[in-house]
XYZ file of C-alpha atoms in Angstrom:
350
model
C 90.687 21.322 -21.268
C 92.003 24.732 -22.268
C 90.840 26.330 -25.532
C 93.065 25.626 -28.517
C 95.106 28.689 -29.456
C 96.051 27.468 -32.926
C 92.495 28.290 -34.050
C 91.360 31.678 -35.277
C 89.911 34.029 -32.626
C 86.306 33.134 -33.468
C 87.008 29.410 -33.075
C 88.836 30.067 -29.804
C 85.839 32.034 -28.524
C 83.419 29.245 -29.479
C 85.608 26.599 -27.823
C 85.859 28.626 -24.613
C 82.087 29.053 -24.454
C 81.523 25.327 -24.932
C 84.051 24.551 -22.180
C 82.159 26.842 -19.811
C 78.948 24.796 -20.067
C 78.014 22.884 -16.886
C 78.829 19.204 -16.425
C 75.838 16.854 -16.695
C 75.234 13.292 -15.523
C 72.733 10.523 -16.161
C 70.698 11.918 -13.281
C 70.165 15.229 -15.091
C 68.631 14.353 -18.512
C 66.914 17.735 -18.904
C 70.181 19.535 -18.215
C 71.841 17.275 -20.805
C 69.343 18.364 -23.456
C 69.802 22.023 -22.554
C 73.576 21.639 -22.712
C 73.357 19.954 -26.119
C 71.224 22.790 -27.488
C 73.563 25.390 -26.003
C 76.589 23.674 -27.533
C 74.948 23.513 -30.945
C 73.919 27.165 -30.725
C 77.484 28.235 -29.870
C 79.233 26.002 -32.396
C 76.921 26.283 -35.397
C 74.995 29.541 -35.645
C 76.687 31.903 -38.071
C 79.185 29.263 -39.207
C 80.054 28.737 -42.878
C 80.091 25.172 -44.170
C 82.624 23.873 -46.733
C 81.639 23.902 -50.399
C 81.753 20.579 -52.264
C 84.163 20.261 -55.167
C 81.221 19.741 -57.503
C 77.438 19.850 -57.325
C 76.084 17.124 -55.037
C 72.680 15.741 -56.053
C 70.938 13.984 -53.154
C 67.577 12.233 -53.329
C 65.681 11.993 -50.038
C 63.656 8.784 -50.199
C 61.699 6.271 -48.155
C 58.565 4.620 -49.503
C 57.003 4.741 -46.039
C 55.043 7.924 -45.406
C 55.393 10.095 -42.331
C 59.079 9.466 -41.636
C 60.192 13.059 -42.237
C 61.297 13.065 -45.896
C 59.969 16.508 -46.792
C 60.828 17.967 -43.391
C 64.387 16.677 -43.707
C 64.714 17.899 -47.294
C 63.633 21.484 -46.677
C 65.372 21.958 -43.336
C 68.751 20.564 -44.355
C 68.505 22.572 -47.588
C 67.691 25.754 -45.639
C 70.474 25.083 -43.129
C 73.062 24.667 -45.899
C 71.838 27.834 -47.635
C 72.079 29.791 -44.367
C 75.652 28.515 -44.070
C 76.597 30.221 -47.338
C 75.955 27.511 -49.930
C 73.761 27.594 -53.048
C 70.978 25.022 -52.763
C 68.204 23.856 -55.100
C 65.228 21.747 -53.978
C 63.319 19.721 -56.574
C 59.824 19.062 -55.219
C 59.015 15.734 -56.856
C 56.015 14.942 -54.633
C 52.483 15.724 -55.935
C 51.507 16.867 -52.441
C 53.791 19.875 -52.881
C 54.683 20.067 -49.200
C 58.274 21.079 -49.831
C 57.045 23.987 -51.938
C 54.759 25.052 -49.083
C 57.553 24.929 -46.504
C 59.879 26.980 -48.709
C 57.202 29.618 -49.253
C 57.117 29.382 -53.064
C 54.023 29.617 -55.254
C 52.614 26.239 -56.306
C 48.951 26.771 -57.151
C 47.523 25.010 -60.205
C 48.832 26.666 -63.359
C 52.186 27.674 -61.826
C 55.180 26.518 -63.939
C 56.383 23.458 -62.093
C 58.197 20.147 -62.202
C 55.214 18.694 -64.077
C 55.941 20.855 -67.145
C 59.615 19.898 -66.887
C 58.954 16.139 -66.748
C 55.989 15.808 -69.097
C 56.295 18.742 -71.510
C 60.096 19.026 -71.553
C 60.037 22.671 -70.415
C 63.377 24.202 -69.335
C 63.872 23.910 -65.618
C 65.053 27.535 -65.465
C 61.567 28.739 -66.413
C 59.979 27.135 -63.322
C 62.593 27.574 -60.571
C 61.701 30.101 -57.860
C 63.855 31.587 -55.100
C 62.695 31.080 -51.525
C 61.535 34.418 -50.060
C 62.897 33.601 -46.590
C 66.360 32.155 -47.253
C 68.854 33.700 -49.710
C 70.644 31.276 -52.055
C 67.833 28.713 -51.750
C 65.786 27.863 -54.847
C 62.890 25.488 -55.407
C 61.331 23.782 -58.416
C 57.740 23.565 -57.138
C 55.203 20.776 -57.512
C 51.546 21.425 -58.336
C 48.520 19.154 -58.254
C 49.159 18.395 -61.946
C 52.048 16.157 -60.899
C 49.580 13.595 -59.525
C 48.846 12.502 -63.117
C 52.472 12.390 -64.227
C 52.989 8.752 -63.215
C 50.459 7.664 -65.846
C 51.622 10.108 -68.522
C 55.279 9.138 -68.157
C 54.624 5.442 -68.827
C 54.418 5.828 -72.605
C 57.183 8.434 -72.977
C 60.622 7.901 -74.476
C 63.477 7.942 -71.914
C 60.905 8.235 -69.150
C 63.406 7.373 -66.404
C 65.974 10.041 -67.364
C 63.806 13.090 -68.023
C 64.560 14.767 -64.706
C 68.294 14.106 -65.004
C 68.440 15.604 -68.486
C 66.512 18.677 -67.339
C 68.760 19.215 -64.320
C 71.960 18.787 -66.345
C 70.714 21.403 -68.817
C 69.812 23.786 -65.972
C 73.204 23.502 -64.283
C 74.910 24.195 -67.621
C 72.544 27.134 -68.208
C 73.515 28.699 -64.877
C 77.214 28.557 -65.675
C 76.691 29.869 -69.225
C 74.683 32.818 -67.903
C 77.170 33.828 -65.235
C 75.253 32.561 -62.207
C 76.997 30.936 -59.253
C 77.240 27.160 -59.285
C 74.643 25.192 -57.334
C 76.395 23.351 -54.491
C 73.567 21.024 -53.428
C 70.464 19.694 -55.157
C 67.916 17.886 -52.963
C 65.098 15.869 -54.524
C 62.004 15.287 -52.393
C 60.187 12.045 -53.267
C 56.614 10.786 -52.840
C 56.057 7.854 -50.444
C 56.088 5.261 -53.222
C 58.469 3.536 -55.634
C 56.847 4.652 -58.909
C 58.253 6.511 -61.926
C 58.588 9.799 -60.056
C 60.843 8.134 -57.502
C 62.739 6.289 -60.257
C 63.432 9.667 -61.916
C 64.668 10.951 -58.567
C 67.036 7.980 -58.197
C 68.366 8.369 -61.729
C 69.090 12.107 -61.334
C 71.016 11.651 -58.077
C 74.440 10.432 -57.073
C 73.454 9.973 -53.433
C 70.435 8.828 -51.437
C 69.555 10.193 -48.003
C 67.138 7.937 -46.103
C 65.273 9.422 -43.126
C 64.188 6.699 -40.709
C 61.585 7.342 -38.048
C 62.609 5.877 -34.693
C 59.630 3.526 -34.503
C 59.124 -0.139 -35.360
C 57.153 0.376 -38.580
C 59.962 2.487 -40.008
C 62.120 -0.636 -40.301
C 59.462 -2.380 -42.353
C 60.048 -1.847 -46.038
C 63.625 -0.644 -45.668
C 64.904 -3.831 -47.275
C 62.616 -3.252 -50.270
C 63.932 0.284 -50.633
C 67.528 -0.950 -50.575
C 66.722 -3.602 -53.193
C 65.115 -0.954 -55.406
C 68.258 1.166 -55.149
C 70.323 -1.877 -56.146
C 68.139 -2.339 -59.236
C 68.631 1.319 -60.167
C 72.390 0.862 -59.716
C 72.417 -2.199 -61.941
C 70.317 -0.847 -64.808
C 70.028 2.951 -64.791
C 72.504 4.723 -62.517
C 75.616 2.777 -61.451
C 76.983 5.727 -59.456
C 73.990 5.892 -57.115
C 74.695 4.966 -53.508
C 73.191 5.417 -50.063
C 75.420 8.070 -48.533
C 73.380 9.163 -45.519
C 70.826 7.820 -43.055
C 69.194 10.239 -40.616
C 67.224 9.138 -37.567
C 64.155 11.343 -37.119
C 61.410 11.799 -34.499
C 63.822 10.490 -31.884
C 62.591 10.374 -28.284
C 65.412 9.387 -25.937
C 62.902 8.658 -23.155
C 61.616 5.523 -24.919
C 63.389 2.181 -25.179
C 61.891 1.609 -28.634
C 63.566 4.690 -30.110
C 66.905 3.628 -28.650
C 66.484 0.081 -29.987
C 65.654 1.289 -33.503
C 68.622 3.677 -33.428
C 70.946 0.888 -32.272
C 69.637 -1.469 -34.976
C 70.216 1.067 -37.744
C 73.658 2.138 -36.478
C 74.723 -1.521 -36.171
C 74.005 -2.291 -39.826
C 74.893 1.102 -41.342
C 77.641 2.488 -39.104
C 79.335 4.579 -41.797
C 76.119 5.911 -43.296
C 74.161 6.944 -40.199
C 74.655 10.516 -39.010
C 75.640 11.051 -35.377
C 72.890 13.661 -35.126
C 69.342 12.538 -34.380
C 66.349 14.809 -34.943
C 64.023 14.945 -31.920
C 60.266 15.107 -31.940
C 59.506 18.815 -31.988
C 56.329 20.858 -32.043
C 58.241 23.696 -33.714
C 59.218 21.479 -36.641
C 55.559 20.521 -37.131
C 54.296 24.106 -36.804
C 56.695 25.721 -39.267
C 55.044 24.570 -42.571
C 51.699 26.067 -41.518
C 53.464 29.447 -41.662
C 55.031 28.669 -45.050
C 58.473 28.346 -43.504
C 61.112 25.847 -42.503
C 61.934 25.536 -38.815
C 65.282 27.174 -39.641
C 63.521 30.524 -40.098
C 60.411 29.903 -37.984
C 62.318 29.219 -34.754
C 66.082 28.992 -35.398
C 66.886 28.547 -31.705
C 64.617 25.540 -31.169
C 65.930 22.021 -30.559
C 64.633 20.849 -33.943
C 66.310 23.669 -35.871
C 69.620 23.146 -34.073
C 69.461 19.391 -34.760
C 68.910 19.954 -38.492
C 71.691 22.545 -38.520
C 74.080 19.999 -37.019
C 72.891 17.317 -39.451
C 73.548 19.743 -42.328
C 77.063 20.342 -41.037
C 77.682 16.594 -40.961
C 76.443 16.276 -44.545
C 78.698 19.134 -45.672
C 81.777 17.928 -43.802
C 81.350 14.340 -45.025
C 81.150 15.676 -48.578
C 84.327 17.707 -48.115
C 86.087 14.656 -46.660
C 85.005 12.482 -49.609
C 86.276 15.163 -52.010
C 89.657 15.105 -50.254
C 89.767 11.296 -50.408
C 88.950 11.383 -54.132
C 91.810 13.803 -54.768
C 94.204 11.633 -52.754
C 93.179 8.177 -53.886
C 91.514 8.744 -57.240
C 88.279 7.047 -58.314
C 87.311 4.094 -56.166
C 84.611 1.458 -56.146
C 84.814 0.934 -52.399
C 81.593 2.856 -51.826
C 79.499 0.535 -53.944
C 81.191 -2.553 -52.505
C 80.616 -1.380 -48.960
C 77.016 -0.520 -49.730
C 76.397 -3.946 -51.269
C 77.890 -5.588 -48.184
C 75.621 -3.516 -45.949
C 72.576 -4.498 -48.032
C 73.405 -8.160 -47.692
C 74.036 -7.855 -43.961
C 70.998 -5.724 -43.201
C 68.317 -7.263 -45.373
C 67.893 -10.609 -43.537
C 67.721 -8.893 -40.161
C 65.237 -6.292 -41.310
C 63.120 -8.904 -43.077
C 63.152 -10.950 -39.900
C 61.801 -7.893 -38.056
C 58.849 -7.887 -40.443
């Protein structure tokens, strides 16, 4: 297929390079992986992603540990920032791993999300800019946050404290002449306590990373039911917008079966991109970096860059639909249908 000439010269150049890649078959799986990485490198590096019409607030949640929540949060955030967008990460996990990966200070005594939630401190006083990625900010978590679950129990409006703080911060930025934040990502602990409830209340969208292993399916129904409860009582606009398959190993039947199961029940929500198992992704936090800066040419970095593009383009498409059709409740109806369809199957798996 010849390159399209109705594109700008840069797009024409990218298309021609992709067309020049060798043809692969089922007999050449290694060549297929190399071709995929080459295509992503040509198509994505240096590209600008579309800005959303308004700030998108996305909570990354899954009560199971080890599925890639923090890794997904920091790498998609870094990828969007590298693509020219303004991104804020709220580290709502007492482990503070997102703060570590973004290279921001989070030792005990550092102004953090704990002071924002418990003491009502302005969020602007605790936000730090990532030293490695321009236009990427982080509200860090310190060890103090481990006691916040208990302290929040007796507080007034305990479920909405993070939302109120974020709303005030976004207004403060505009009032002080700063650029608007395009994306806010909230990293959650592996539990369904008050910290996670605050994260669900502050967000409009939920991104669920699912590890491509059997145990990852266990508990997904409970997470979806929790989100339904939040919708019913605290945040009616919350919906699951994105599911990302992580730690994917195409060589195993199990990974393919889990991917097929998830895509069958959540076809509109699941990203086309899967994130492979990658040593580089695991190594990056030990250097206080995301894989996007630690090894931007690695398979893991390119996968997260493509996932970030999908997130951005889906958001732009939804904005266009909203302008064309006006407000709609189809999202919540479709999500409810998916819950009802998926829950029995996933419970049966347990």
